[in-house]
Amino acid sequence: MSIPRSRATWVLIGCLTAVVIACVVYSFVTTTDPPQLLLQARTALEVGAYRRAEQIASRIPEDAVEKVAGYLLSGEAAQRDGRPRESARYYTAVLDLPANDDDTAMALFSAAEAHRELGELSVSVDLYRRTLSLAPNNGAAHERLAYLHSLSGRRWDALPHYFFLARSGSATIDELILFGDLDRPIERLDYLKECASKAPDDPTVALGIAAHAFWEGDSETAEASLLRLLQDESENLTGQAMLGELLVERDVDALIEWHQRLPASADLHPDIWYVRGRWAQRNDQQRMACRCFWQAARLHPTHRRAIYQLGQLLTSLDEERGQDYVAQARLLVELTQVLDDILRSKSSREAPIRRAVELLEQTGRVWEACAWGVVARKKFPDADWPRELLARNRSLLNDSLPLVIQEQNLALRHDMSDYPEFVVDKFRPNVGVPAGDSGNNSAEIVFVEESGLLDFVYENGDDVGTKGSRQFEQTGGGVAALDYDSDGHVDLFFTQGAQWKTGDLRPTISRQTTDTMFRSQDGIDFADSTTRSLPDDLGFGQGCAAGDFNNDGFTDLYVANTGRNQLLQNLGDGTFLDVSDSAGLSHEDWTASVIIVDMNADDVPDLFDVNYLEGEGVFEAICNGRACSPSVFAAAPDRLLMGRGDGAFDSQKLAIPKDSSKGLGVVTFFSEDSRRPSLFIANDQTANFLLKNRAAENRFNIELYDDAFSTGVAFDGDGLAMACMGIAADDANGDGYTDLFVTNFADESNTLYAHVPGGLFQDVSSTAGLKATSYSYVGWGTQFLDADLDGWSDLVVTNGHVDDFRDEGGQYKMRPQFFRNTGGGRFKEPPAKEIGRYFLKKFRGRGLARLDWNQDGLMDFVVSNIGDQASLVTNKSVGTGRFLGIRCHATTTARDAIGSTVIVSTQTRRWTKYLLAGDGYMASNEKLIHFGIGNEDAVSRVEIRWPSGATTTIADAPSDVTIDVVEGSVHATLWRAARPETLTVSVKTQSTGNTH
């Protein structure tokens, strides 16, 4: 209970204060005794008379022993008064006086605090370090250095300070999270910019700003900033490593020059060795790369990326010890994910903290595990395991216990010093591309959205009377580009959803919402041929695949549904027959994307279903008035249906992963064997799959096994599972290997996986210029296409959110994006207004297919939009290069010839492409292998390697034509502006081990 003071009381207090100040002033005038002056200064400081305190302390003679205390007091007074510059001057003055270590350490730390307030972070870092040289157990200095180093990207410099905090038991949860995953950035660009406004020339501030650009994938800004910084700060090894990582994927000469300028101390930085490993790996020097990554892990045994790469490389080299690195990398990746969980839940849940402790113990990081145990003991006092953990490890906890115990330090257990040493100028990449060839940037890329040709709107079952979005409303519909009537022109098929009342377990199927076929009218227009061509629609449509499932020469359709899928046989007369029953399709899965492809090399096409979610409430739930996360529901395992050769299919498990298989997109992938496709599957919020395909002793001679982790496509480059949707597959950087581009959710970067020698992949999203551009978007369908025919594949992406977040300042519909390949796999997004009004409009785009619908040699695309007319987007680019199109028709294997390799050579360039299936997200592209060949007038050689092992060669082919090639025939059909001509080809048959 408070008692109000009277007016007289306040007057008395004021008088007493005045007396105190008067006494201080009087004594200041009258005394010269140093102890008295120091006492009076302290009195003035306590009553808030900060400048008076400084004035009194200034009277202490320089040779008085109290002068050190006077400077410390003056520094505190100026700091409290909001004058950090004067404060720093006072604290620094102590350093010129004879003082004990405690006072000097206090002055150093306090001066560091003042300079930090001034934005002069480099000075602060130096002063904090000097503090620790005198007071090595100063926890505050360790905390500040850990923070500033992490903020500026110097994570390895931060490590010993996090280690101290963990050992002392003073580490916070946030500090333990950063310690556990040093690759995790502290994203405080706002603070760094504030510092830059005060101290524009500070190197630590500049490094931090460059690091943020690096983390966000803004490679141009990062590179420019780093180059400026390193002109005067060549010993800044963190900056050097970031610059090297930007250069390693693209600029050979610049990388070699960068490496030659490195200081001798670079050999002591793990990330420099990591860049060297990436360079050696890119150039097919796998053993040399192993040596480099091993050096990185020797320097810092928690280097997750180096350990991850070692696991991949050693496994590809059939090294037994690779399994140790794979196992360790899996644990480290899981640790990253668990720490994410702790961060998202604000450390309120016991289970992820306990799992983090288990992972840290398994990876030999006992100090960290026990530091988490201390935290858990306080947060969960009823739990026994934290006490048991600390008791179990108490005898180990001493100053000699390293960060990683020796038994779990793989770099100590496995010596790789006999592997080849790194020599940067020993090799250069051989990608079949002339140095400096950066594409035809003079062409004007223009796309035009056609109006009135396609009257189709995807119905997603949205119940307008209910707020929020159910899960099935989000994924959208598919589209296929196919010539179903064999007239030489590409037709279009769209899957359709249906009305779906809230609370119902199934949609309401009606003739008003049905899958739709549009027949091309001589490449000029389209006519709706649904009623004549298609049977009744069975369900709520998702994706689709076009392919010849019965090898009769006519393209059939396989339709994915939420429920039973539908197989439509092309009868060859312009109509389709529903053969789902006779084919044995009885499963009620939620299938997102599908493929028709021969999986086991028996020449009979098979079916593959990429399934999404299942479980209670999956078609009904709305979470807190918003769209639910897929994490709420169980994964629906994918399904392989093996063709028997009589039109029927048998469902097989064959080691398909059952857990975390929340698949949305799929594409075939060929590496070792063109007869047995691997499948890359984009999973939503869980690890992606790369299902490798091998012969097995079972009825269908096939087994699938997931190799995504070991090959590098399970997660992004930081080891995180993204919410993956669409996939585009092509050779983005001209090295002859098929790369993979994956679209992801908002606040996540889309990911470009570059295929490197050894069957491995690297996340090059940042250096390719594709990272920063995607954070604001929810990406779905995507395709590579060479818009300007310069020989470099560009990218198109369709976007759209899963629910309406406009009332929270977010987006619903989103504009599509186009990325121009400027050469070597480097992409830029031109201003939307320059390439067409379509890219200024907003949609909820989903399935996207590539085609040349008007047969002018320029690749177009088509998009299925939720709630809007489908978009047919025509390439009208001006000043483009020339092209060559190849269509393959197999005769001794499955007719679609999936897995065929086509190599096109001119006098100066060479391109390699594969005929793939799946086509990314709920889509099926025109079965056309399309090459932009720049300004080449003719093609010196075309080589087609068929899945059977046969080879067809065409010498001196003209440009600006599309050629239909039939396996084994000595003639081919050449199409020039839709007019057929006969072309004689050279046929060569050879055995490749793929024949049967």
CSV table of N, CA, C and O in Angstrom, one decimal, residues 300-343:
chain,number,residue,atom,x,y,z
A,300,HIS,N,37.9,-28.4,-38.4
A,300,HIS,CA,36.7,-28.2,-37.6
A,300,HIS,C,35.9,-29.4,-37.8
A,300,HIS,O,35.2,-29.6,-38.8
A,301,PRO,N,35.9,-30.4,-36.8
A,301,PRO,CA,35.2,-31.7,-37.0
A,301,PRO,C,33.7,-31.5,-37.0
A,301,PRO,O,33.0,-32.5,-37.2
A,302,THR,N,33.1,-30.3,-36.8
A,302,THR,CA,31.7,-30.2,-36.9
A,302,THR,C,31.3,-29.5,-38.2
A,302,THR,O,30.1,-29.1,-38.3
A,303,HIS,N,32.2,-29.5,-39.2
A,303,HIS,CA,31.9,-28.9,-40.5
A,303,HIS,C,30.9,-29.8,-41.2
A,303,HIS,O,31.3,-30.7,-41.9
A,304,ARG,N,29.6,-29.5,-41.0
A,304,ARG,CA,28.6,-30.4,-41.6
A,304,ARG,C,28.7,-30.5,-43.1
A,304,ARG,O,28.5,-31.6,-43.6
A,305,ARG,N,28.9,-29.4,-43.8
A,305,ARG,CA,28.9,-29.5,-45.3
A,305,ARG,C,30.1,-30.3,-45.8
A,305,ARG,O,29.9,-31.1,-46.7
A,306,ALA,N,31.2,-30.2,-45.1
A,306,ALA,CA,32.4,-31.0,-45.6
A,306,ALA,C,32.2,-32.5,-45.3
A,306,ALA,O,32.5,-33.4,-46.1
A,307,ILE,N,31.6,-32.8,-44.1
A,307,ILE,CA,31.3,-34.2,-43.8
A,307,ILE,C,30.3,-34.8,-44.7
A,307,ILE,O,30.3,-35.9,-45.2
A,308,TYR,N,29.3,-34.0,-45.1
A,308,TYR,CA,28.2,-34.4,-46.0
A,308,TYR,C,28.8,-34.7,-47.4
A,308,TYR,O,28.6,-35.8,-48.0
A,309,GLN,N,29.7,-33.8,-47.9
A,309,GLN,CA,30.4,-34.1,-49.2
A,309,GLN,C,31.3,-35.3,-49.1
A,309,GLN,O,31.3,-36.1,-50.1
A,310,LEU,N,32.0,-35.5,-48.0
A,310,LEU,CA,32.8,-36.7,-47.9
A,310,LEU,C,32.0,-38.0,-48.0
A,310,LEU,O,32.4,-38.9,-48.6
A,311,GLY,N,30.9,-37.9,-47.3
A,311,GLY,CA,30.0,-39.1,-47.4
A,311,GLY,C,29.6,-39.4,-48.8
A,311,GLY,O,29.6,-40.6,-49.2
A,312,GLN,N,29.2,-38.4,-49.5
A,312,GLN,CA,28.8,-38.6,-50.9
A,312,GLN,C,30.0,-39.1,-51.8
A,312,GLN,O,29.9,-40.1,-52.5
A,313,LEU,N,31.1,-38.4,-51.7
A,313,LEU,CA,32.3,-38.8,-52.5
A,313,LEU,C,32.8,-40.2,-52.2
A,313,LEU,O,33.1,-40.9,-53.2
A,314,LEU,N,33.0,-40.4,-51.0
A,314,LEU,CA,33.6,-41.7,-50.6
A,314,LEU,C,32.7,-42.9,-51.0
A,314,LEU,O,33.2,-43.9,-51.4
A,315,THR,N,31.4,-42.7,-50.9
A,315,THR,CA,30.5,-43.7,-51.3
A,315,THR,C,30.5,-43.9,-52.8
A,315,THR,O,30.5,-45.0,-53.3
A,316,SER,N,30.6,-42.8,-53.6
A,316,SER,CA,30.7,-42.9,-55.0
A,316,SER,C,32.0,-43.6,-55.4
A,316,SER,O,32.0,-44.2,-56.5
A,317,LEU,N,33.0,-43.5,-54.6
A,317,LEU,CA,34.3,-44.1,-54.9
A,317,LEU,C,34.4,-45.5,-54.3
A,317,LEU,O,35.4,-46.2,-54.4
A,318,ASP,N,33.3,-46.0,-53.8
A,318,ASP,CA,33.2,-47.4,-53.2
A,318,ASP,C,34.2,-47.5,-52.0
A,318,ASP,O,34.7,-48.6,-51.8
A,319,GLU,N,34.4,-46.4,-51.3
A,319,GLU,CA,35.2,-46.5,-50.1
A,319,GLU,C,34.4,-46.9,-48.9
A,319,GLU,O,33.3,-46.2,-48.6
A,320,GLU,N,34.8,-47.9,-48.2
A,320,GLU,CA,34.0,-48.4,-47.1
A,320,GLU,C,33.8,-47.3,-46.0
A,320,GLU,O,32.7,-47.2,-45.4
A,321,ARG,N,34.8,-46.5,-45.8
A,321,ARG,CA,34.7,-45.5,-44.7
A,321,ARG,C,33.7,-44.4,-45.1
A,321,ARG,O,33.3,-43.6,-44.2
A,322,GLY,N,33.2,-44.4,-46.3
A,322,GLY,CA,32.2,-43.4,-46.7
A,322,GLY,C,30.9,-43.6,-45.9
A,322,GLY,O,30.2,-42.7,-45.6
A,323,GLN,N,30.7,-44.9,-45.5
A,323,GLN,CA,29.5,-45.1,-44.7
A,323,GLN,C,29.5,-44.4,-43.3
A,323,GLN,O,28.5,-44.0,-42.8
A,324,ASP,N,30.7,-44.3,-42.8
A,324,ASP,CA,30.9,-43.6,-41.5
A,324,ASP,C,30.5,-42.1,-41.7
A,324,ASP,O,29.8,-41.5,-40.9
A,325,TYR,N,31.0,-41.5,-42.8
A,325,TYR,CA,30.7,-40.1,-43.1
A,325,TYR,C,29.2,-39.9,-43.4
A,325,TYR,O,28.6,-38.9,-43.0
A,326,VAL,N,28.6,-40.8,-44.1
A,326,VAL,CA,27.2,-40.7,-44.4
A,326,VAL,C,26.4,-40.8,-43.2
A,326,VAL,O,25.5,-40.0,-42.9
A,327,ALA,N,26.7,-41.7,-42.3
A,327,ALA,CA,26.0,-41.8,-41.0
A,327,ALA,C,26.2,-40.6,-40.2
A,327,ALA,O,25.2,-40.1,-39.6
A,328,GLN,N,27.4,-40.1,-40.1
A,328,GLN,CA,27.6,-38.8,-39.4
A,328,GLN,C,26.9,-37.6,-40.0
A,328,GLN,O,26.3,-36.8,-39.2
A,329,ALA,N,26.9,-37.6,-41.3
A,329,ALA,CA,26.2,-36.5,-41.9
A,329,ALA,C,24.7,-36.5,-41.7
A,329,ALA,O,24.0,-35.5,-41.5
A,330,ARG,N,24.1,-37.7,-41.7
A,330,ARG,CA,22.7,-37.9,-41.4
A,330,ARG,C,22.4,-37.3,-40.0
A,330,ARG,O,21.3,-36.6,-39.8
A,331,LEU,N,23.2,-37.7,-39.1
A,331,LEU,CA,23.0,-37.2,-37.7
A,331,LEU,C,23.1,-35.7,-37.6
A,331,LEU,O,22.3,-35.0,-36.9
A,332,LEU,N,24.1,-35.1,-38.3
A,332,LEU,CA,24.2,-33.6,-38.3
A,332,LEU,C,23.1,-32.9,-39.0
A,332,LEU,O,22.6,-31.8,-38.5
A,333,VAL,N,22.6,-33.5,-40.1
A,333,VAL,CA,21.4,-32.9,-40.8
A,333,VAL,C,20.2,-33.0,-39.9
A,333,VAL,O,19.4,-32.0,-39.7
A,334,GLU,N,20.0,-34.1,-39.2
A,334,GLU,CA,18.9,-34.2,-38.3
A,334,GLU,C,19.0,-33.2,-37.1
A,334,GLU,O,18.0,-32.7,-36.7
A,335,LEU,N,20.2,-33.0,-36.7
A,335,LEU,CA,20.4,-32.1,-35.6
A,335,LEU,C,20.0,-30.7,-36.0
A,335,LEU,O,19.3,-30.0,-35.3
A,336,THR,N,20.3,-30.3,-37.3
A,336,THR,CA,19.9,-29.0,-37.8
A,336,THR,C,18.4,-28.9,-37.8
A,336,THR,O,17.8,-27.9,-37.4
A,337,GLN,N,17.7,-30.0,-38.2
A,337,GLN,CA,16.2,-30.0,-38.2
A,337,GLN,C,15.6,-29.9,-36.8
A,337,GLN,O,14.6,-29.2,-36.6
A,338,VAL,N,16.2,-30.6,-35.9
A,338,VAL,CA,15.7,-30.6,-34.5
A,338,VAL,C,15.9,-29.3,-33.9
A,338,VAL,O,15.0,-28.8,-33.2
A,339,LEU,N,17.0,-28.6,-34.1
A,339,LEU,CA,17.3,-27.3,-33.6
A,339,LEU,C,16.3,-26.3,-34.2
A,339,LEU,O,15.8,-25.4,-33.5
A,340,ASP,N,15.9,-26.5,-35.5
A,340,ASP,CA,14.8,-25.7,-36.1
A,340,ASP,C,13.5,-25.9,-35.3
A,340,ASP,O,12.8,-24.9,-35.0
A,341,ASP,N,13.2,-27.1,-34.9
A,341,ASP,CA,12.0,-27.4,-34.2
A,341,ASP,C,12.0,-26.7,-32.8
A,341,ASP,O,11.0,-26.2,-32.4
A,342,ILE,N,13.2,-26.8,-32.2
A,342,ILE,CA,13.3,-26.1,-30.9
A,342,ILE,C,13.1,-24.6,-31.0
A,342,ILE,O,12.4,-23.9,-30.2
A,343,LEU,N,13.6,-24.0,-32.1
A,343,LEU,CA,13.5,-22.6,-32.3
A,343,LEU,C,12.0,-22.2,-32.6
A,343,LEU,O,11.5,-21.2,-32.0
